[in-house]
mmCIF file of C-alpha atoms and ligand atoms in Angstrom:
data_model
loop_
_atom_site.group_PDB
_atom_site.id
_atom_site.type_symbol
_atom_site.label_atom_id
_atom_site.label_comp_id
_atom_site.label_asym_id
_atom_site.label_seq_id
_atom_site.Cartn_x
_atom_site.Cartn_y
_atom_site.Cartn_z
ATOM 1 C CA MET A 1 106.043 72.437 64.381
ATOM 2 C CA LYS A 2 103.185 74.409 65.786
ATOM 3 C CA PRO A 3 99.985 73.637 67.677
ATOM 4 C CA TYR A 4 96.449 74.365 66.384
ATOM 5 C CA LEU A 5 93.099 75.249 67.865
ATOM 6 C CA LEU A 6 90.807 72.319 68.673
ATOM 7 C CA THR A 7 87.311 72.470 67.165
ATOM 8 C CA ARG A 8 84.364 71.956 69.539
ATOM 9 C CA SER A 9 81.638 73.270 67.222
ATOM 10 C CA LEU A 10 81.547 74.946 63.826
ATOM 11 C CA GLN A 11 78.235 76.834 63.765
ATOM 12 C CA PRO A 12 78.719 78.966 65.805
ATOM 13 C CA GLU A 13 82.474 78.628 65.883
ATOM 14 C CA ASN A 14 83.827 77.338 69.186
ATOM 15 C CA GLN A 15 87.457 76.340 69.330
ATOM 16 C CA GLU A 16 89.819 75.631 72.126
ATOM 17 C CA THR A 17 93.394 76.796 72.793
ATOM 18 C CA PRO A 18 95.849 73.844 72.936
ATOM 19 C CA ILE A 19 96.820 75.053 76.393
ATOM 20 C CA GLN A 20 99.259 72.210 77.131
ATOM 21 C CA PHE A 21 101.426 73.370 74.219
ATOM 22 C CA ILE A 22 101.483 77.093 74.996
ATOM 23 C CA GLU A 23 104.922 78.350 75.911
ATOM 24 C CA THR A 24 104.398 82.085 75.612
ATOM 25 C CA ASP A 25 102.568 84.554 77.845
ATOM 26 C CA PHE A 26 100.991 86.350 74.900
ATOM 27 C CA LEU A 27 98.856 84.195 72.640
ATOM 28 C CA SER A 28 98.817 85.019 68.975
ATOM 29 C CA ASN A 29 95.491 85.232 67.209
ATOM 30 C CA ASP A 30 95.779 81.729 65.715
ATOM 31 C CA LEU A 31 96.051 80.123 69.167
ATOM 32 C CA PHE A 32 93.409 82.226 70.933
ATOM 33 C CA TYR A 33 90.298 80.177 71.802
ATOM 34 C CA ARG A 34 87.041 81.235 70.180
ATOM 35 C CA ARG A 35 83.742 81.242 71.975
ATOM 36 C CA ASN A 36 80.712 82.466 70.073
ATOM 37 C CA HIS A 37 76.974 82.238 70.649
ATOM 38 C CA PHE A 38 76.069 83.350 67.111
ATOM 39 C CA SER A 39 77.561 83.840 63.640
ATOM 40 C CA TYR A 40 80.220 86.492 63.316
ATOM 41 C CA PRO A 41 78.943 90.008 62.583
ATOM 42 C CA LEU A 42 80.694 91.810 59.734
ATOM 43 C CA LEU A 43 81.885 95.253 60.767
ATOM 44 C CA SER A 44 84.229 97.856 59.396
ATOM 45 C CA ALA A 45 86.018 100.540 61.365
ATOM 46 C CA ALA A 46 84.881 103.221 58.955
ATOM 47 C CA ASN A 47 81.440 104.526 59.906
ATOM 48 C CA TYR A 48 81.644 102.869 63.288
ATOM 49 C CA TRP A 49 79.950 104.741 66.110
ATOM 50 C CA ILE A 50 78.956 103.716 69.603
ATOM 51 C CA PRO A 51 76.098 105.392 71.391
ATOM 52 C CA LEU A 52 76.250 105.778 75.167
ATOM 53 C CA ASN A 53 72.760 106.438 76.460
ATOM 54 C CA GLY A 54 70.242 105.663 79.193
ATOM 55 C CA SER A 55 70.559 107.081 82.681
ATOM 56 C CA VAL A 56 73.198 109.721 81.857
ATOM 57 C CA ASN A 57 73.154 113.525 81.826
ATOM 58 C CA THR A 58 74.388 113.783 78.234
ATOM 59 C CA PRO A 59 73.970 110.877 75.822
ATOM 60 C CA ILE A 60 77.014 110.725 73.527
ATOM 61 C CA LEU A 61 77.684 109.166 70.153
ATOM 62 C CA PHE A 62 81.385 108.214 70.146
ATOM 63 C CA SER A 63 83.345 107.800 66.962
ATOM 64 C CA MET A 64 86.300 105.451 66.789
ATOM 65 C CA GLN A 65 88.495 108.548 66.706
ATOM 66 C CA ASP A 66 86.950 109.891 69.938
ATOM 67 C CA ILE A 67 87.821 106.673 71.711
ATOM 68 C CA LEU A 68 91.362 106.501 70.321
ATOM 69 C CA GLN A 69 91.955 110.022 71.636
ATOM 70 C CA LEU A 70 91.057 109.223 75.250
ATOM 71 C CA PRO A 71 93.892 108.340 77.671
ATOM 72 C CA SER A 72 94.633 104.645 77.209
ATOM 73 C CA LYS A 73 95.357 101.703 79.437
ATOM 74 C CA THR A 74 97.386 98.615 78.443
ATOM 75 C CA ILE A 75 96.914 95.406 80.418
ATOM 76 C CA ASN A 76 97.968 91.768 80.168
ATOM 77 C CA VAL A 77 94.852 89.756 80.911
ATOM 78 C CA VAL A 78 93.754 86.128 81.195
ATOM 79 C CA LEU A 79 90.408 85.532 79.538
ATOM 80 C CA GLU A 80 88.806 82.324 80.738
ATOM 81 C CA CYS A 81 85.438 81.067 79.585
ATOM 82 C CA ALA A 82 83.150 80.263 82.510
ATOM 83 C CA GLY A 83 82.721 76.843 80.857
ATOM 84 C CA ASN A 84 86.444 76.065 80.794
ATOM 85 C CA LYS A 85 87.032 72.449 81.991
ATOM 86 C CA ARG A 86 83.276 71.758 81.838
ATOM 87 C CA SER A 87 83.887 68.260 80.470
ATOM 88 C CA LEU A 88 85.500 67.334 83.792
ATOM 89 C CA PHE A 89 82.313 67.737 85.853
ATOM 90 C CA GLU A 90 80.829 64.549 87.299
ATOM 91 C CA PRO A 91 77.950 64.009 86.775
ATOM 92 C CA LYS A 92 78.396 65.425 83.280
ATOM 93 C CA VAL A 93 76.470 68.521 82.215
ATOM 94 C CA PHE A 94 75.163 69.830 78.892
ATOM 95 C CA GLY A 95 76.941 72.600 77.003
ATOM 96 C CA GLU A 96 80.190 72.910 75.068
ATOM 97 C CA GLN A 97 82.390 70.079 76.303
ATOM 98 C CA TRP A 98 85.459 72.225 76.878
ATOM 99 C CA GLY A 99 88.661 70.628 78.005
ATOM 100 C CA LYS A 100 91.248 72.793 79.730
ATOM 101 C CA GLY A 101 91.824 75.259 76.889
ATOM 102 C CA ALA A 102 88.858 77.637 76.878
ATOM 103 C CA MET A 103 91.253 80.316 78.019
ATOM 104 C CA SER A 104 93.811 82.652 76.672
ATOM 105 C CA GLN A 105 96.103 85.514 77.554
ATOM 106 C CA GLY A 106 97.442 88.609 75.852
ATOM 107 C CA ILE A 107 97.850 92.358 75.916
ATOM 108 C CA TRP A 108 94.805 94.557 75.487
ATOM 109 C CA LYS A 109 94.907 98.302 74.970
ATOM 110 C CA GLY A 110 91.915 100.593 75.171
ATOM 111 C CA ALA A 111 90.142 103.456 76.875
ATOM 112 C CA PRO A 112 88.704 102.898 80.361
ATOM 113 C CA LEU A 113 84.904 102.555 80.140
ATOM 114 C CA ARG A 114 84.998 104.927 83.083
ATOM 115 C CA ALA A 115 86.302 107.754 80.883
ATOM 116 C CA LEU A 116 83.301 107.428 78.547
ATOM 117 C CA LEU A 117 80.876 107.261 81.470
ATOM 118 C CA GLU A 118 82.410 110.356 83.039
ATOM 119 C CA LEU A 119 82.014 112.319 79.829
ATOM 120 C CA ALA A 120 78.322 111.430 79.712
ATOM 121 C CA GLY A 121 77.770 111.829 83.461
ATOM 122 C CA ILE A 122 76.042 108.956 85.267
ATOM 123 C CA LYS A 123 72.767 109.873 86.979
ATOM 124 C CA ASP A 124 72.272 109.169 90.686
ATOM 125 C CA GLY A 125 69.874 106.242 90.413
ATOM 126 C CA ALA A 126 72.070 104.245 87.996
ATOM 127 C CA THR A 127 72.890 100.689 89.037
ATOM 128 C CA GLU A 128 74.263 98.863 85.988
ATOM 129 C CA VAL A 129 75.941 99.448 82.638
ATOM 130 C CA VAL A 130 74.678 97.308 79.774
ATOM 131 C CA VAL A 131 76.967 96.518 76.842
ATOM 132 C CA GLU A 132 75.430 95.101 73.680
ATOM 133 C CA GLY A 133 77.285 93.258 70.930
ATOM 134 C CA TYR A 134 76.492 93.331 67.211
ATOM 135 C CA ASP A 135 76.077 89.555 66.889
ATOM 136 C CA PHE A 136 72.576 88.148 67.216
ATOM 137 C CA GLY A 137 70.474 85.069 66.694
ATOM 138 C CA LYS A 138 67.986 82.624 68.153
ATOM 139 C CA ARG A 139 68.234 80.622 71.314
ATOM 140 C CA THR A 140 66.822 77.131 71.713
ATOM 141 C CA ASP A 141 64.794 78.079 74.812
ATOM 142 C CA LEU A 142 63.151 81.397 73.843
ATOM 143 C CA ASP A 143 61.122 82.645 70.949
ATOM 144 C CA HIS A 144 62.998 85.803 70.027
ATOM 145 C CA VAL A 145 66.116 86.972 68.331
ATOM 146 C CA PHE A 146 68.676 88.267 70.816
ATOM 147 C CA THR A 147 71.963 90.096 70.626
ATOM 148 C CA PHE A 148 74.774 89.028 72.933
ATOM 149 C CA THR A 149 74.291 91.572 75.706
ATOM 150 C CA ARG A 150 75.607 91.694 79.261
ATOM 151 C CA SER A 151 75.597 94.133 82.159
ATOM 152 C CA LEU A 152 78.143 95.123 84.797
ATOM 153 C CA PRO A 153 77.414 96.609 88.209
ATOM 154 C CA ILE A 154 78.382 100.312 88.260
ATOM 155 C CA GLU A 155 81.458 99.720 90.460
ATOM 156 C CA LYS A 156 82.915 97.192 88.043
ATOM 157 C CA ALA A 157 82.072 99.415 85.055
ATOM 158 C CA LEU A 158 83.927 102.275 86.756
ATOM 159 C CA HIS A 159 87.002 100.212 87.614
ATOM 160 C CA PRO A 160 89.923 101.903 85.837
ATOM 161 C CA ASP A 161 91.008 98.584 84.277
ATOM 162 C CA THR A 162 87.632 97.795 82.716
ATOM 163 C CA ILE A 163 88.429 98.969 79.201
ATOM 164 C CA ILE A 164 86.922 99.455 75.774
ATOM 165 C CA ALA A 165 89.755 97.775 73.896
ATOM 166 C CA TYR A 166 90.854 98.530 70.349
ATOM 167 C CA GLU A 167 94.173 96.650 70.234
ATOM 168 C CA TYR A 168 95.244 93.107 70.999
ATOM 169 C CA ASN A 169 98.974 92.406 71.219
ATOM 170 C CA HIS A 170 99.685 95.851 69.685
ATOM 171 C CA GLN A 171 97.502 95.265 66.608
ATOM 172 C CA PRO A 172 93.872 96.122 65.884
ATOM 173 C CA ILE A 173 91.696 93.459 67.548
ATOM 174 C CA PRO A 174 91.314 90.419 65.284
ATOM 175 C CA PHE A 175 87.911 90.207 63.611
ATOM 176 C CA LYS A 176 86.885 87.030 65.488
ATOM 177 C CA HIS A 177 87.793 88.526 68.860
ATOM 178 C CA GLY A 178 85.716 91.683 68.687
ATOM 179 C CA PHE A 179 87.020 94.131 66.065
ATOM 180 C CA PRO A 180 86.841 97.092 66.177
ATOM 181 C CA LEU A 181 85.906 97.523 69.864
ATOM 182 C CA ARG A 182 85.585 95.005 72.651
ATOM 183 C CA LEU A 183 84.944 95.316 76.355
ATOM 184 C CA ILE A 184 87.670 93.761 78.518
ATOM 185 C CA VAL A 185 86.739 93.025 82.112
ATOM 186 C CA PRO A 186 89.806 91.715 83.959
ATOM 187 C CA GLN A 187 89.197 89.160 86.740
ATOM 188 C CA TRP A 188 85.705 88.212 85.559
ATOM 189 C CA TYR A 189 84.947 85.129 83.518
ATOM 190 C CA ALA A 190 85.112 86.114 79.862
ATOM 191 C CA MET A 191 81.356 86.227 79.104
ATOM 192 C CA ALA A 192 81.596 89.747 80.578
ATOM 193 C CA SER A 193 84.065 90.840 77.893
ATOM 194 C CA VAL A 194 81.529 91.637 75.181
ATOM 195 C CA LYS A 195 82.906 91.569 71.619
ATOM 196 C CA TRP A 196 81.863 93.874 68.737
ATOM 197 C CA ILE A 197 80.355 96.625 70.912
ATOM 198 C CA LYS A 198 77.189 98.111 69.436
ATOM 199 C CA GLN A 199 76.001 100.317 72.271
ATOM 200 C CA ILE A 200 76.356 101.090 75.944
ATOM 201 C CA THR A 201 73.344 101.871 78.128
ATOM 202 C CA VAL A 202 73.268 102.959 81.768
ATOM 203 C CA ILE A 203 70.212 101.559 83.563
ATOM 204 C CA GLU A 204 68.497 101.899 86.933
ATOM 205 C CA GLN A 205 67.239 98.292 87.272
ATOM 206 C CA ASN A 206 68.766 94.847 87.031
ATOM 207 C CA PHE A 207 69.418 93.802 83.455
ATOM 208 C CA THR A 208 67.564 90.558 82.725
ATOM 209 C CA GLY A 209 68.657 89.567 79.207
ATOM 210 C CA PRO A 210 69.021 85.794 78.745
ATOM 211 C CA PHE A 211 72.832 85.852 78.778
ATOM 212 C CA GLN A 212 72.587 87.497 82.196
ATOM 213 C CA SER A 213 69.634 85.834 83.886
ATOM 214 C CA ILE A 214 69.415 82.375 82.273
ATOM 215 C CA ASP A 215 72.980 81.630 81.215
ATOM 216 C CA TYR A 216 76.042 82.494 83.281
ATOM 217 C CA VAL A 217 74.223 81.680 86.486
ATOM 218 C CA TYR A 218 75.415 78.990 88.923
ATOM 219 C CA TYR A 219 72.544 76.577 89.568
ATOM 220 C CA PRO A 220 73.794 74.243 92.314
ATOM 221 C CA HIS A 221 70.760 71.932 92.047
ATOM 222 C CA LYS A 222 69.832 69.663 89.184
ATOM 223 C CA GLU A 223 66.074 70.076 89.347
ATOM 224 C CA THR A 224 65.411 73.526 90.819
ATOM 225 C CA ASN A 225 66.803 77.046 90.537
ATOM 226 C CA LYS A 226 67.245 77.329 94.289
ATOM 227 C CA ASP A 227 70.388 79.146 95.465
ATOM 228 C CA ALA A 228 71.123 80.479 91.973
ATOM 229 C CA ARG A 229 73.796 83.187 91.807
ATOM 230 C CA PRO A 230 75.458 85.018 88.933
ATOM 231 C CA VAL A 231 78.816 83.986 87.500
ATOM 232 C CA THR A 232 81.283 86.852 87.988
ATOM 233 C CA THR A 233 84.874 86.614 89.281
ATOM 234 C CA MET A 234 87.177 83.809 88.101
ATOM 235 C CA ASN A 235 87.981 81.133 90.650
ATOM 236 C CA VAL A 236 91.551 80.349 91.651
ATOM 237 C CA ASN A 237 92.781 77.693 89.236
ATOM 238 C CA SER A 238 95.776 75.909 87.725
ATOM 239 C CA THR A 239 96.526 73.630 84.802
ATOM 240 C CA ILE A 240 99.354 71.163 84.331
ATOM 241 C CA GLN A 241 100.888 71.590 80.867
ATOM 242 C CA LYS A 242 103.639 68.997 81.107
ATOM 243 C CA PRO A 243 103.728 66.032 81.181
ATOM 244 C CA LEU A 244 100.603 65.258 79.177
ATOM 245 C CA ASP A 245 97.795 63.206 80.674
ATOM 246 C CA ARG A 246 98.460 59.471 80.096
ATOM 247 C CA ASP A 247 102.067 60.045 78.995
ATOM 248 C CA THR A 248 104.519 57.237 79.486
ATOM 249 C CA LEU A 249 107.855 58.328 80.962
ATOM 250 C CA ASN A 250 111.192 56.832 81.873
ATOM 251 C CA THR A 251 112.566 56.869 85.384
ATOM 252 C CA GLY A 252 114.847 59.821 86.111
ATOM 253 C CA LYS A 253 114.400 63.568 86.168
ATOM 254 C CA HIS A 254 111.299 65.297 84.752
ATOM 255 C CA LEU A 255 110.007 68.836 84.844
ATOM 256 C CA ILE A 256 106.347 69.189 85.774
ATOM 257 C CA LYS A 257 105.107 72.571 84.598
ATOM 258 C CA GLY A 258 101.969 74.604 84.178
ATOM 259 C CA ILE A 259 100.105 77.836 84.779
ATOM 260 C CA ALA A 260 97.969 79.252 87.596
ATOM 261 C CA TRP A 261 95.590 82.218 87.720
ATOM 262 C CA THR A 262 92.867 83.829 89.801
ATOM 263 C CA GLY A 263 90.156 86.487 89.600
ATOM 264 C CA LYS A 264 90.941 87.890 93.047
ATOM 265 C CA GLY A 265 94.322 89.270 94.074
ATOM 266 C CA SER A 266 97.276 87.279 92.826
ATOM 267 C CA ILE A 267 98.645 83.742 92.949
ATOM 268 C CA THR A 268 100.757 83.274 96.077
ATOM 269 C CA LYS A 269 101.473 79.545 95.980
ATOM 270 C CA VAL A 270 101.273 76.516 93.719
ATOM 271 C CA GLU A 271 101.684 73.052 95.203
ATOM 272 C CA VAL A 272 102.367 69.873 93.283
ATOM 273 C CA SER A 273 101.699 66.297 94.336
ATOM 274 C CA THR A 274 103.052 63.235 92.548
ATOM 275 C CA ASP A 275 101.372 60.691 94.826
ATOM 276 C CA ASN A 276 97.682 61.360 94.234
ATOM 277 C CA GLY A 277 97.452 64.152 96.794
ATOM 278 C CA GLN A 278 99.041 62.414 99.784
ATOM 279 C CA THR A 279 102.029 64.754 99.951
ATOM 280 C CA TRP A 280 102.562 68.180 98.396
ATOM 281 C CA SER A 281 105.622 70.289 97.538
ATOM 282 C CA ASN A 282 105.795 73.950 96.626
ATOM 283 C CA ALA A 283 106.370 74.539 92.936
ATOM 284 C CA LYS A 284 108.715 77.264 91.728
ATOM 285 C CA VAL A 285 106.443 80.152 90.708
ATOM 286 C CA ASP A 286 107.531 82.920 88.328
ATOM 287 C CA ASN A 287 105.656 85.812 89.869
ATOM 288 C CA GLY A 288 108.154 88.646 89.784
ATOM 289 C CA ASP A 289 106.264 91.761 88.771
ATOM 290 C CA TYR A 290 102.757 90.580 89.136
ATOM 291 C CA PRO A 291 99.730 92.852 88.943
ATOM 292 C CA GLY A 292 97.416 89.846 88.989
ATOM 293 C CA TYR A 293 95.435 89.831 85.735
ATOM 294 C CA GLU A 294 97.775 87.392 84.029
ATOM 295 C CA TRP A 295 98.605 83.788 84.724
ATOM 296 C CA VAL A 296 101.851 82.750 86.384
ATOM 297 C CA SER A 297 104.011 79.906 85.137
ATOM 298 C CA TRP A 298 105.232 77.351 87.629
ATOM 299 C CA SER A 299 107.466 74.297 87.559
ATOM 300 C CA HIS A 300 108.566 71.467 89.768
ATOM 301 C CA GLU A 301 111.447 69.085 89.304
ATOM 302 C CA TRP A 302 110.516 65.468 89.827
ATOM 303 C CA THR A 303 112.912 62.569 90.122
ATOM 304 C CA ILE A 304 111.246 59.211 89.628
ATOM 305 C CA VAL A 305 113.006 56.140 90.919
ATOM 306 C CA GLU A 306 110.266 53.529 90.868
ATOM 307 C CA LYS A 307 108.220 52.353 87.928
ATOM 308 C CA GLY A 308 104.456 52.484 88.160
ATOM 309 C CA ASP A 309 101.401 54.705 87.620
ATOM 310 C CA TYR A 310 101.476 58.165 89.157
ATOM 311 C CA THR A 311 98.713 60.732 89.644
ATOM 312 C CA ILE A 312 100.156 64.240 89.447
ATOM 313 C CA MET A 313 98.156 67.156 90.850
ATOM 314 C CA SER A 314 98.523 70.916 91.033
ATOM 315 C CA LYS A 315 96.819 73.201 93.560
ATOM 316 C CA ALA A 316 97.006 77.001 93.509
ATOM 317 C CA THR A 317 96.354 79.488 96.327
ATOM 318 C CA ASP A 318 95.667 83.198 95.866
ATOM 319 C CA SER A 319 96.288 86.248 98.044
ATOM 320 C CA PHE A 320 92.705 86.048 99.337
ATOM 321 C CA ASN A 321 93.566 82.589 100.626
ATOM 322 C CA ARG A 322 91.315 80.905 98.135
ATOM 323 C CA VAL A 323 92.593 77.394 97.397
ATOM 324 C CA GLN A 324 91.571 75.005 94.618
ATOM 325 C CA PRO A 325 89.190 72.468 96.166
ATOM 326 C CA THR A 326 89.600 68.700 95.916
ATOM 327 C CA SER A 327 86.227 68.417 94.191
ATOM 328 C CA PRO A 328 84.579 71.140 92.111
ATOM 329 C CA LEU A 329 81.362 72.915 93.028
ATOM 330 C CA TRP A 330 78.955 71.046 90.728
ATOM 331 C CA ASN A 331 76.374 73.238 89.012
ATOM 332 C CA ARG A 332 73.812 72.430 86.349
ATOM 333 C CA LYS A 333 75.293 74.541 83.569
ATOM 334 C CA GLY A 334 78.864 73.594 84.363
ATOM 335 C CA TYR A 335 80.549 76.907 85.175
ATOM 336 C CA GLY A 336 83.645 77.743 87.172
ATOM 337 C CA TYR A 337 85.320 74.319 87.364
ATOM 338 C CA ASN A 338 88.425 74.749 89.482
ATOM 339 C CA ALA A 339 89.135 71.503 91.310
ATOM 340 C CA VAL A 340 92.786 70.595 91.830
ATOM 341 C CA ASP A 341 94.209 69.781 88.384
ATOM 342 C CA GLU A 342 95.080 66.158 87.792
ATOM 343 C CA ILE A 343 96.865 63.984 85.247
ATOM 344 C CA VAL A 344 98.087 60.377 85.256
ATOM 345 C CA VAL A 345 101.383 59.124 83.878
ATOM 346 C CA LYS A 346 102.947 55.698 83.578
ATOM 347 C CA VAL A 347 106.628 55.259 84.348
ATOM 348 C CA GLU A 348 108.282 52.248 82.756
HETATM 349 N N1 MTE B 1 79.411 89.822 71.303
HETATM 350 C C1 MTE B 1 79.809 88.711 71.912
HETATM 351 N N2 MTE B 1 80.681 88.812 72.918
HETATM 352 C C2 MTE B 1 81.100 87.708 73.585
HETATM 353 C C3 MTE B 1 80.592 86.430 73.261
HETATM 354 C C4 MTE B 1 79.679 86.338 72.170
HETATM 355 O O1 MTE B 1 79.209 85.254 71.794
HETATM 356 N N3 MTE B 1 79.308 87.497 71.530
HETATM 357 N N4 MTE B 1 80.995 85.319 73.970
HETATM 358 C C5 MTE B 1 81.507 85.597 75.320
HETATM 359 C C6 MTE B 1 82.130 84.441 75.934
HETATM 360 S S1 MTE B 1 81.092 83.341 76.686
HETATM 361 C C7 MTE B 1 83.484 84.282 75.988
HETATM 362 S S2 MTE B 1 84.188 82.988 76.817
HETATM 363 C C8 MTE B 1 84.380 85.233 75.291
HETATM 364 C C9 MTE B 1 85.206 84.511 74.233
HETATM 365 O O2 MTE B 1 86.077 85.409 73.619
HETATM 366 P P1 MTE B 1 86.949 84.963 72.364
HETATM 367 O O3 MTE B 1 86.049 84.332 71.341
HETATM 368 O O4 MTE B 1 87.627 86.192 71.889
HETATM 369 O O5 MTE B 1 87.919 83.949 72.892
HETATM 370 O O6 MTE B 1 83.686 86.297 74.672
HETATM 371 C C10 MTE B 1 82.520 86.749 75.307
HETATM 372 N N5 MTE B 1 81.991 87.865 74.579
HETATM 373 MO MO1 MO B 2 82.444 81.774 77.797
#
């Protein structure tokens, strides 16, 4: 028996990973969540070129072959949609009502964006690198057709692990996930990882496209845009995979298990509570060789003696001492939910 993606919308296609049922660290294509703003563009690898232009000494038109010949980097990365867990916000917010599965993990191989930028030579006044995707369409709030386009600050664009990927799990990138080339930005929410790259432009201002300056912004207030700030690094987070929410269990021994991840440093601790947060124990965390872009799996053995309802919680801490909060930071568009994870079980 195998799990399936969960459909949230069909046009464009938005589907969620059944995260509670994932037992591997490398998700195959058929279990990898899909988050699209528009219809899929149809591209072929033949005749595929990407221009790098703007504030550079030498604009370059890269062929697929050029990029395959650059030194490569292979990294295991969590991609998490900024809207993951949005449905858990109270009060509720508009947008895709993602549960806990707008996230995924696997192995990406590609050329560092840095290598391309170095070949072209960035000019002194450059501040951001804009990456445009081939997909396009209308928005409900503006009167134009837009492509999905995002920018990165120069430092993040030059990070050696920000890559132009051409393989996922040792195969060409699946069509729905950005074939033939996709940007992968480890540690940032996944809106930064632009699929189906069309062109790269170095600029000397702040990029203000709608997917940069309207969406993917935290708006802490319902009525005004006061204190708005851009969505970037993933928050520290964890998800309980087992037992399932609202399971009924027998008394005796049970294994509580799940995953934890962060966009800063690495996971240093996961705590589990089986009494609604009154007391906490350290879970066993598998973080042997841990560079920090992937999730860690954790587990905790629980022996239940008494029947009743139990609220189980998980709380992760990262190496920057960021801890999952008891309540999430509410924001109007519902990004970055990372409150302590919680499920309820009945023991009978
Ligand atoms: N070109 C393009 N890139 C994109 C998007 C998109 O709609 N178009 N969606 C972004 C968002 S919001 C997320 S969460 C991830 C989803 O990647 P996936 O569909 O491969 O899971 O891609 C990002 N890159
Ligand atoms: Mo997203």
